[in-house]
XYZ file of C-alpha atoms in Angstrom:
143
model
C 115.097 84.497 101.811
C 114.876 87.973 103.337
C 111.932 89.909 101.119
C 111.607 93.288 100.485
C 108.192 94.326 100.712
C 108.126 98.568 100.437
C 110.976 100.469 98.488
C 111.223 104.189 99.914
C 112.447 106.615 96.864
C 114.004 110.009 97.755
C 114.432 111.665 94.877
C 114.960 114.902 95.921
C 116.260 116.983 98.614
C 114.737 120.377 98.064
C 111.901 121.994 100.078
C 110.410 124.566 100.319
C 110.272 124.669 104.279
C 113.220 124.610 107.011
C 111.421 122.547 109.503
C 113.897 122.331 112.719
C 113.241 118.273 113.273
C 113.539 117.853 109.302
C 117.816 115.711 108.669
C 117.464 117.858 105.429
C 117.301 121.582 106.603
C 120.031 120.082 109.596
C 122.329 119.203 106.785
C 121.480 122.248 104.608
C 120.566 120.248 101.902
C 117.005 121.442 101.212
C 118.023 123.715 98.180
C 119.473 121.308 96.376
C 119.473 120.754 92.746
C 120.245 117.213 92.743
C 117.610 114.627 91.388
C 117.778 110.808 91.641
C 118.473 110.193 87.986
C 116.076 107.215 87.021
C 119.067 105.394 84.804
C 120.534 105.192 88.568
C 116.788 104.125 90.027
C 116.396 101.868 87.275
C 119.510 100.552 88.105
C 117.966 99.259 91.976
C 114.909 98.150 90.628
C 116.698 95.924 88.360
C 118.860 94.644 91.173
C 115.763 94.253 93.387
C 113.718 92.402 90.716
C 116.624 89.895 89.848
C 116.637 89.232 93.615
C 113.435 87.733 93.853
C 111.796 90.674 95.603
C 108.657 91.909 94.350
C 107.413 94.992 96.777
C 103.769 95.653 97.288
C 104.682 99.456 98.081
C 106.691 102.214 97.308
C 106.606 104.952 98.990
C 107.984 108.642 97.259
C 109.010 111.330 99.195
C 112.154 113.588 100.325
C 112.629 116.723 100.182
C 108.935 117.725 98.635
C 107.893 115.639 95.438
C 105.604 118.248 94.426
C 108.384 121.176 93.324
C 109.753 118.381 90.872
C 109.003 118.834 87.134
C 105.943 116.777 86.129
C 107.189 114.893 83.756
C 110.132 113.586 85.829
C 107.363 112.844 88.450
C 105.245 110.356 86.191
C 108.362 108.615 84.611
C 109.333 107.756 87.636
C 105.798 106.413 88.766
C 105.908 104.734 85.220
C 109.165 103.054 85.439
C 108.920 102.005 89.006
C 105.304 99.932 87.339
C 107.524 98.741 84.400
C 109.166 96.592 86.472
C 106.585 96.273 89.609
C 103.276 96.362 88.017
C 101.714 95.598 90.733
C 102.969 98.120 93.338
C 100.852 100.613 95.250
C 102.078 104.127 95.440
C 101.988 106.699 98.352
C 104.233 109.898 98.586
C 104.486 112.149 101.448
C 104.219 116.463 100.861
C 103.840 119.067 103.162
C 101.241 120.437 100.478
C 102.670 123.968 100.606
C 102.341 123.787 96.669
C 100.340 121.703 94.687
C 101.138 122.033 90.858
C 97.984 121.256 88.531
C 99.250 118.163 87.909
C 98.967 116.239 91.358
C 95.423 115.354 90.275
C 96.241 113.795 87.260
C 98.991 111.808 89.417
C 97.016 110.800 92.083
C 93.988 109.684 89.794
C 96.268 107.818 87.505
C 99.112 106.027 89.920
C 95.922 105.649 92.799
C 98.975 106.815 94.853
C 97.844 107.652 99.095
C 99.065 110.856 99.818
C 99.770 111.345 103.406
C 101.125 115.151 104.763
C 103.562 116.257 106.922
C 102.265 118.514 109.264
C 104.340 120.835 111.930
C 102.147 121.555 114.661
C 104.541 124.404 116.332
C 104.587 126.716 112.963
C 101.208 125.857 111.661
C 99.367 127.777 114.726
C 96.033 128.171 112.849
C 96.928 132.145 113.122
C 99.984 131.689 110.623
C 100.025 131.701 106.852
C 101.610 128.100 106.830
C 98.872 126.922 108.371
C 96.644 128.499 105.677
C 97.943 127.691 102.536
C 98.197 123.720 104.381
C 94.462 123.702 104.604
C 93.543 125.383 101.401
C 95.565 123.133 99.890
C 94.294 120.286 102.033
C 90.988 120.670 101.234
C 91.572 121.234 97.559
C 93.238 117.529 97.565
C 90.388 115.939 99.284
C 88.247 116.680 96.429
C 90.452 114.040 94.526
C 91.958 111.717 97.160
């Protein structure tokens, strides 16, 4: 039996960068207002479960989780556990914004956090580059 071992969850399209390699800004989807609804992700989970397949990882990114609304962000974390308790989380941001809340998220979910990083637009002399490592090191304190 074939076994699914990481889920990847896109719930979200919108970023707040254009990067030119990114399928998103290609497709001119990156303002988008559409969510993942989590009656439709609870939907997959439930398929995946009844399947047999219990992943060790799931992986949340898109788009950039981080302009989501908190509370959308931790019922999804919470409903992915309610039916995988023992997952690990990691989610991927460019960490051009990081709302209070990603501490909280991080500390609770023990979620990895990698970052995207452009090396083209984030010469050290631009402001992308700037706010990235602010906001870098301000994460390290917690990750």
């Amino acid at each position: 039996m074939f076994a699914i071992e990481e889920i990847d969850i896109i719930p979200t399209f919108k970023c707040n960068l254009n990067c030119d390699f990114c399928l998103y800004s290609e497709l001119r989807i990156v303002d988008s207002k559409t969510i993942l609804s989590l009656d439709s992700l609870k939907e997959v989970l439930d398929i995946l479960k009844k399947e047999g397949n219990f992943p060790k990882k799931v992986a949340v990114f898109g788009g950039e989780i981080l302009l989501l609304e908190k509370d959308y962000v931790f019922d999804l974390f919470k409903l992915v556990l309610s039916f995988f308790p023992a997952v690990s989380f990691g989610i991927v941001t460019n960490l051009m914004e990081v709302p209070s809340w990603f501490e909280s998220l991080v500390k609770d979910y023990n979620v990895h956090v990698s970052t995207s990083y452009e090396g083209l637009r984030f010469s050290p002399e631009s402001g992308l580059y700037k706010e990235w490592k602010k906001n870098l090191e301000f994460v390290r304190k917690f990750v």
